[in-house]
Structures are given as structure tokens and as C-alpha cells.
């Protein structure tokens, strides 16, 4: 099977160029709408760092002795329960309505919603444009062989079970560009850009797993109590416990010492 060169000139290249231009336009529009990010409050940073401290302790528990781990765990659990690191200790039992009433939280939520809309709307329009005008098009043939498992990923929207896996459809080319243009956007706009759609997809999936809406302010009191419960049930085992015997056994010295002791 051969492809018409007009498909390359009028379908393949335009889809890639339009996705790059839309990403650049989205980045500039996001900067224009959101403006400069507000300076973080010291108490807000303290809340986040305190929560991160518990996560670091849970992840690296095996690198410290049991006594040090118990001491740190007890201190953090008491601090989380008493609300030591909360921004406003008086409103420890605040609910979602109180969080939404804070002007700073409202501003953060609105900025998050703007960024989400700037990511969802362009990608939806581009996908609809490709499905309406180029549905069923074969755009390119990959120069390397692939397994049958890649067929569903590379030939989306085409019901051809006997076609070679190396042929790529228009809809699959859209998803390849969606995930593959990250390096191009980083080169053009810098590392911290708003043109990468996969970053928003990852953020939305993470918030959905946590049961949180995009842009919604976090209730650190609940997060601290949840981290306290996680630390309370962690089983600790020090990596250096009985390290002398393990090293001797690993290098075959333990058996020799046992034989010499018997003699």
C-alpha cells in the first residue's frame, strides 16, 4: 500500500503544526488570564512542608534505627492531631464552606479552573476537527516493526484487522503529538509552560483519585489526620539490622568462622 503525498502535505503536517501553534497560544493566553502567581504565604508553605515531612518519613523509614523512627513518628502524630502546623489553629474544625469563603482560596480555585478550561477546550476542538475532516485517514508508516498489541493504539478509528501495525491513523497521530510534543514545548517555551496537555491530564487524574475537584483548596486538617493514621500503622524494619551477620553470610565468611570455632 502506498500513500498519496498530498496526505502528507495537507493532513500530516497541518495536524502537527496546528497542535504546536495551539499549544503556544494556550501558553500565552494562560499567562494573560492568570497573571503572575501570588507569593506563597509562610504559613501555607509550613503546612505543605509538614505534610511532606510525614511522607518522607514513611518512604525512608528503613534508613533510620527503630528508636529514631518511633521518636519522629510520635512527634509528628502528636503535631498532626493537635493541629500544630495548621495555618489557623482556631478553625481546626473548618468545613469546605469556610475554605471556600477565604478570598485567597477562591482566587486559587478560579486560577485552577481557568487553567483546566484552557487545556480542555483546545484539545476537544482539535479532536473534533480531526474526527470530522480526517476520519479514517492513514497518515504515515513507521519505519520499524511493532507487535500486534500496538495495533489498537496506532490505528484508532479504523476497522481493518488485516492492516500492518506500522500504519498510523489520523486520530492516533493526534494522540502521538499530544504526548510527544512535550519536548518541543519545553524547547520553545521553557520547562514551566502551560502548553503541555498531558500535565493537566495527570493532575486531573490525581485529583480524581483523591476525591478533589480541580482548583479546590485543600483541607490540611484532614490531610494531617490521614497522614497520622498512615504513620501509626507503618511496620518499621531497619536495613542495617544484623548487618554484620548478613555481610559475613553474603561473602561466605560465616561458615568458615563456624568451622574454626568448632575446631
CSV table of C-alpha atoms in Angstrom, one decimal:
chain,number,residue,atom,x,y,z
A,1,UNK,CA,0.0,0.0,0.0
A,2,UNK,CA,1.2,3.5,-0.9
A,3,UNK,CA,0.2,6.9,0.5
A,4,UNK,CA,-0.6,9.9,-1.6
A,5,UNK,CA,2.0,12.7,-1.0
A,6,UNK,CA,-0.9,15.1,-0.7
A,7,UNK,CA,-1.9,13.4,2.6
A,8,UNK,CA,1.5,14.3,4.0
A,9,UNK,CA,1.2,17.9,2.8
A,10,UNK,CA,-2.4,18.6,3.7
A,11,UNK,CA,-3.1,16.3,6.7
A,12,UNK,CA,0.0,15.1,8.4
A,13,UNK,CA,1.9,18.4,8.6
A,14,UNK,CA,-1.1,20.6,9.3
A,15,UNK,CA,-2.2,18.5,12.3
A,16,UNK,CA,1.3,18.8,13.8
A,17,UNK,CA,1.7,22.5,13.1
A,18,UNK,CA,-1.8,23.3,14.4
A,19,UNK,CA,-1.2,21.4,17.6
A,20,UNK,CA,2.1,23.3,18.2
A,21,UNK,CA,0.5,26.7,17.4
A,22,UNK,CA,-2.5,25.9,19.7
A,23,UNK,CA,-0.1,24.9,22.5
A,24,UNK,CA,1.9,28.2,22.1
A,25,UNK,CA,-1.4,30.2,22.0
A,26,UNK,CA,-2.7,28.4,25.1
A,27,UNK,CA,0.5,29.1,27.0
A,28,UNK,CA,0.4,32.9,26.2
A,29,UNK,CA,-3.4,33.1,26.9
A,30,UNK,CA,-2.9,31.3,30.2
A,31,UNK,CA,-0.3,33.8,31.3
A,32,UNK,CA,-2.5,36.7,30.2
A,33,UNK,CA,-5.6,35.4,32.1
A,34,UNK,CA,-3.9,34.2,35.3
A,35,UNK,CA,-1.1,36.8,35.5
A,36,UNK,CA,1.8,36.4,37.9
A,37,UNK,CA,1.3,33.7,40.5
A,38,UNK,CA,0.7,35.2,44.0
A,39,UNK,CA,3.5,34.9,46.6
A,40,UNK,CA,3.1,32.0,48.8
A,41,UNK,CA,2.4,32.7,52.5
A,42,UNK,CA,4.8,31.4,55.1
A,43,UNK,CA,2.1,29.5,57.0
A,44,UNK,CA,0.9,27.9,53.8
A,45,UNK,CA,4.4,26.7,53.0
A,46,UNK,CA,4.7,25.4,56.6
A,47,UNK,CA,1.6,23.3,56.1
A,48,UNK,CA,2.8,21.8,52.9
A,49,UNK,CA,6.3,21.1,54.3
A,50,UNK,CA,4.9,19.5,57.4
A,51,UNK,CA,2.8,17.1,55.3
A,52,UNK,CA,5.8,16.4,53.1
A,53,UNK,CA,7.9,15.6,56.2
A,54,UNK,CA,5.5,12.8,57.1
A,55,UNK,CA,5.6,11.4,53.6
A,56,UNK,CA,9.4,11.5,53.6
A,57,UNK,CA,9.5,9.6,57.0
A,58,UNK,CA,7.1,7.0,55.6
A,59,UNK,CA,9.1,6.5,52.5
A,60,UNK,CA,12.6,6.4,54.1
A,61,UNK,CA,11.7,4.6,57.3
A,62,UNK,CA,14.1,1.7,56.7
A,63,UNK,CA,17.2,4.1,56.7
A,64,UNK,CA,17.0,5.0,60.4
A,65,UNK,CA,17.0,2.9,63.6
A,66,UNK,CA,13.8,1.9,65.3
A,67,UNK,CA,14.3,4.3,68.2
A,68,UNK,CA,14.7,7.3,65.8
A,69,UNK,CA,11.7,6.3,63.7
A,70,UNK,CA,9.5,5.9,66.8
A,71,UNK,CA,10.6,9.2,68.2
A,72,UNK,CA,9.9,11.0,64.9
A,73,UNK,CA,6.6,9.2,64.3
A,74,UNK,CA,5.3,10.1,67.8
A,75,UNK,CA,6.3,13.7,67.4
A,76,UNK,CA,4.6,14.1,64.0
A,77,UNK,CA,1.5,12.2,65.1
A,78,UNK,CA,1.0,14.4,68.1
A,79,UNK,CA,1.6,17.5,66.0
A,80,UNK,CA,-0.9,16.4,63.3
A,81,UNK,CA,-3.5,15.6,65.9
A,82,UNK,CA,-3.1,18.9,67.8
A,83,UNK,CA,-3.0,21.0,64.6
A,84,UNK,CA,0.4,22.4,65.4
A,85,UNK,CA,1.2,23.1,61.7
A,86,UNK,CA,-2.2,24.4,60.7
A,87,UNK,CA,-2.4,27.9,59.3
A,88,UNK,CA,-5.3,28.8,61.5
A,89,UNK,CA,-5.4,26.7,64.6
A,90,UNK,CA,-8.6,28.3,65.9
A,91,UNK,CA,-10.6,27.0,62.9
A,92,UNK,CA,-9.4,23.4,63.3
A,93,UNK,CA,-12.9,22.0,62.6
A,94,UNK,CA,-13.4,24.2,59.5
A,95,UNK,CA,-15.5,22.7,56.7
A,96,UNK,CA,-15.5,23.1,52.9
A,97,UNK,CA,-17.7,26.2,53.2
A,98,UNK,CA,-15.2,28.0,55.4
A,99,UNK,CA,-12.4,27.1,52.9
A,100,UNK,CA,-14.4,28.5,50.0
A,101,UNK,CA,-15.1,31.7,51.9
A,102,UNK,CA,-11.4,32.6,52.1
A,103,UNK,CA,-10.6,35.1,49.3
A,104,UNK,CA,-7.2,33.6,48.7
A,105,UNK,CA,-8.7,30.1,48.3
A,106,UNK,CA,-11.3,31.5,45.9
A,107,UNK,CA,-8.6,33.1,43.8
A,108,UNK,CA,-6.6,29.9,43.7
A,109,UNK,CA,-9.7,27.9,42.7
A,110,UNK,CA,-10.5,30.3,39.9
A,111,UNK,CA,-7.0,30.2,38.5
A,112,UNK,CA,-7.1,26.4,38.6
A,113,UNK,CA,-10.4,26.4,36.8
A,114,UNK,CA,-9.1,28.8,34.1
A,115,UNK,CA,-6.1,26.5,33.5
A,116,UNK,CA,-8.3,23.5,33.3
A,117,UNK,CA,-10.6,25.2,30.8
A,118,UNK,CA,-7.6,26.4,28.7
A,119,UNK,CA,-6.5,22.8,28.5
A,120,UNK,CA,-9.8,21.0,27.9
A,121,UNK,CA,-11.4,23.3,25.3
A,122,UNK,CA,-8.5,23.4,22.7
A,123,UNK,CA,-7.9,19.7,22.9
A,124,UNK,CA,-11.6,19.0,22.4
A,125,UNK,CA,-11.8,21.3,19.4
A,126,UNK,CA,-8.7,19.7,17.8
A,127,UNK,CA,-10.0,16.2,18.3
A,128,UNK,CA,-13.4,17.1,16.9
A,129,UNK,CA,-11.8,18.8,13.9
A,130,UNK,CA,-9.7,15.7,13.2
A,131,UNK,CA,-12.6,13.3,13.5
A,132,UNK,CA,-14.9,15.4,11.3
A,133,UNK,CA,-12.5,16.1,8.4
A,134,UNK,CA,-9.9,13.3,8.6
A,135,UNK,CA,-11.8,10.4,10.0
A,136,UNK,CA,-10.4,7.1,8.6
A,137,UNK,CA,-7.2,8.6,7.1
A,138,UNK,CA,-3.9,6.7,7.1
A,139,UNK,CA,-1.2,9.3,7.5
A,140,UNK,CA,2.2,7.7,8.0
A,141,UNK,CA,4.0,4.3,8.0
A,142,UNK,CA,6.5,3.8,10.8
A,143,UNK,CA,10.0,2.7,9.7
A,144,UNK,CA,10.3,0.0,12.4
A,145,UNK,CA,8.3,-3.2,13.1
A,146,UNK,CA,5.9,-3.4,16.0
A,147,UNK,CA,3.9,-6.0,17.8
A,148,UNK,CA,0.2,-6.7,17.4
A,149,UNK,CA,-0.5,-5.1,20.7
A,150,UNK,CA,0.2,-1.7,19.3
A,151,UNK,CA,-2.5,-2.0,16.6
A,152,UNK,CA,-5.3,-0.6,18.7
A,153,UNK,CA,-3.1,2.3,19.8
A,154,UNK,CA,-1.8,3.2,16.3
A,155,UNK,CA,-4.9,2.6,14.3
A,156,UNK,CA,-7.7,4.2,16.3
A,157,UNK,CA,-10.9,4.8,14.3
A,158,UNK,CA,-10.0,2.3,11.6
A,159,UNK,CA,-11.7,-1.1,11.4
A,160,UNK,CA,-9.1,-3.0,9.4
A,161,UNK,CA,-7.9,-6.2,11.2
A,162,UNK,CA,-5.6,-7.2,8.4
A,163,UNK,CA,-3.6,-3.9,8.1
A,164,UNK,CA,0.0,-3.9,9.1
A,165,UNK,CA,0.7,-2.4,12.6
A,166,UNK,CA,3.2,0.1,11.2
A,167,UNK,CA,0.4,2.2,9.6
A,168,UNK,CA,-0.8,5.2,11.8
A,169,UNK,CA,-4.3,6.7,11.6
A,170,UNK,CA,-5.2,10.4,11.9
A,171,UNK,CA,-6.7,10.0,15.4
A,172,UNK,CA,-3.7,8.1,16.6
A,173,UNK,CA,-1.4,10.7,15.2
A,174,UNK,CA,-3.2,13.3,17.3
A,175,UNK,CA,-2.5,11.3,20.5
A,176,UNK,CA,1.1,10.8,19.4
A,177,UNK,CA,1.5,14.5,19.1
A,178,UNK,CA,-0.3,15.2,22.3
A,179,UNK,CA,2.2,13.1,24.3
A,180,UNK,CA,5.2,13.6,22.1
A,181,UNK,CA,5.3,17.4,21.8
A,182,UNK,CA,6.3,17.9,25.4
A,183,UNK,CA,10.0,18.3,24.4
A,184,UNK,CA,9.1,20.8,21.6
A,185,UNK,CA,7.1,22.9,24.0
A,186,UNK,CA,9.9,22.8,26.6
A,187,UNK,CA,12.4,23.9,23.9
A,188,UNK,CA,10.2,26.8,22.7
A,189,UNK,CA,8.5,28.0,25.9
A,190,UNK,CA,10.8,26.6,28.7
A,191,UNK,CA,10.3,23.9,31.2
A,192,UNK,CA,7.5,25.5,33.2
A,193,UNK,CA,5.0,26.0,30.4
A,194,UNK,CA,1.2,25.7,30.1
A,195,UNK,CA,1.1,24.1,26.7
A,196,UNK,CA,1.6,20.5,27.8
A,197,UNK,CA,-1.8,18.8,27.9
A,198,UNK,CA,-0.5,15.6,29.5
A,199,UNK,CA,0.4,17.6,32.6
A,200,UNK,CA,-3.2,18.7,33.1
A,201,UNK,CA,-4.5,15.1,32.4
A,202,UNK,CA,-2.2,13.8,35.1
A,203,UNK,CA,-3.3,16.5,37.6
A,204,UNK,CA,-6.9,15.8,36.9
A,205,UNK,CA,-6.5,12.0,37.4
A,206,UNK,CA,-4.6,12.6,40.7
A,207,UNK,CA,-7.2,14.9,42.0
A,208,UNK,CA,-10.0,12.5,40.9
A,209,UNK,CA,-8.2,9.7,42.8
A,210,UNK,CA,-8.1,11.9,45.9
A,211,UNK,CA,-11.7,12.9,45.5
A,212,UNK,CA,-10.9,16.5,45.0
A,213,UNK,CA,-12.1,18.9,42.3
A,214,UNK,CA,-9.6,20.8,40.2
A,215,UNK,CA,-8.8,24.1,41.8
A,216,UNK,CA,-10.5,23.2,45.1
A,217,UNK,CA,-8.5,24.3,48.2
A,218,UNK,CA,-7.0,21.6,50.3
A,219,UNK,CA,-8.2,20.8,53.9
A,220,UNK,CA,-4.9,20.3,55.6
A,221,UNK,CA,-6.6,19.2,58.8
A,222,UNK,CA,-8.0,16.1,57.1
A,223,UNK,CA,-4.7,15.6,55.3
A,224,UNK,CA,-2.8,15.7,58.6
A,225,UNK,CA,-5.1,13.3,60.3
A,226,UNK,CA,-4.9,10.9,57.3
A,227,UNK,CA,-1.1,11.1,57.4
A,228,UNK,CA,-1.2,10.4,61.2
A,229,UNK,CA,-3.2,7.2,60.6
A,230,UNK,CA,-0.8,6.1,57.9
A,231,UNK,CA,2.2,6.6,60.1
A,232,UNK,CA,0.5,4.8,63.0
A,233,UNK,CA,0.2,1.5,61.1
A,234,UNK,CA,3.6,1.5,59.4
A,235,UNK,CA,5.8,-1.5,60.2
A,236,UNK,CA,9.4,-0.5,60.7
A,237,UNK,CA,12.4,-2.7,59.8
A,238,UNK,CA,15.9,-1.2,59.8
A,239,UNK,CA,18.0,-2.0,56.8
A,240,UNK,CA,21.2,-2.2,58.9
A,241,UNK,CA,19.7,-4.6,61.5
A,242,UNK,CA,22.1,-7.6,61.9
A,243,UNK,CA,24.2,-6.2,59.0
A,244,UNK,CA,27.4,-7.9,60.3
A,245,UNK,CA,26.0,-11.4,60.0
A,246,UNK,CA,24.4,-10.7,56.7
A,247,UNK,CA,27.7,-9.4,55.2
A,248,UNK,CA,29.6,-12.4,56.5
A,249,UNK,CA,27.0,-14.8,55.1
A,250,UNK,CA,27.0,-13.0,51.7
A,251,UNK,CA,30.8,-13.3,51.3
A,252,UNK,CA,31.0,-16.8,52.7
A,253,UNK,CA,32.8,-15.9,55.9
A,254,UNK,CA,30.2,-17.1,58.3
A,255,UNK,CA,30.7,-20.8,57.6
A,256,UNK,CA,34.5,-20.6,57.9
A,257,UNK,CA,34.2,-18.9,61.3
A,258,UNK,CA,31.8,-21.5,62.5
A,259,UNK,CA,34.1,-24.4,61.4
A,260,UNK,CA,37.2,-22.7,63.0
A,261,UNK,CA,35.2,-22.3,66.3
A,262,UNK,CA,34.3,-26.0,66.3
A,263,UNK,CA,38.0,-26.9,66.0
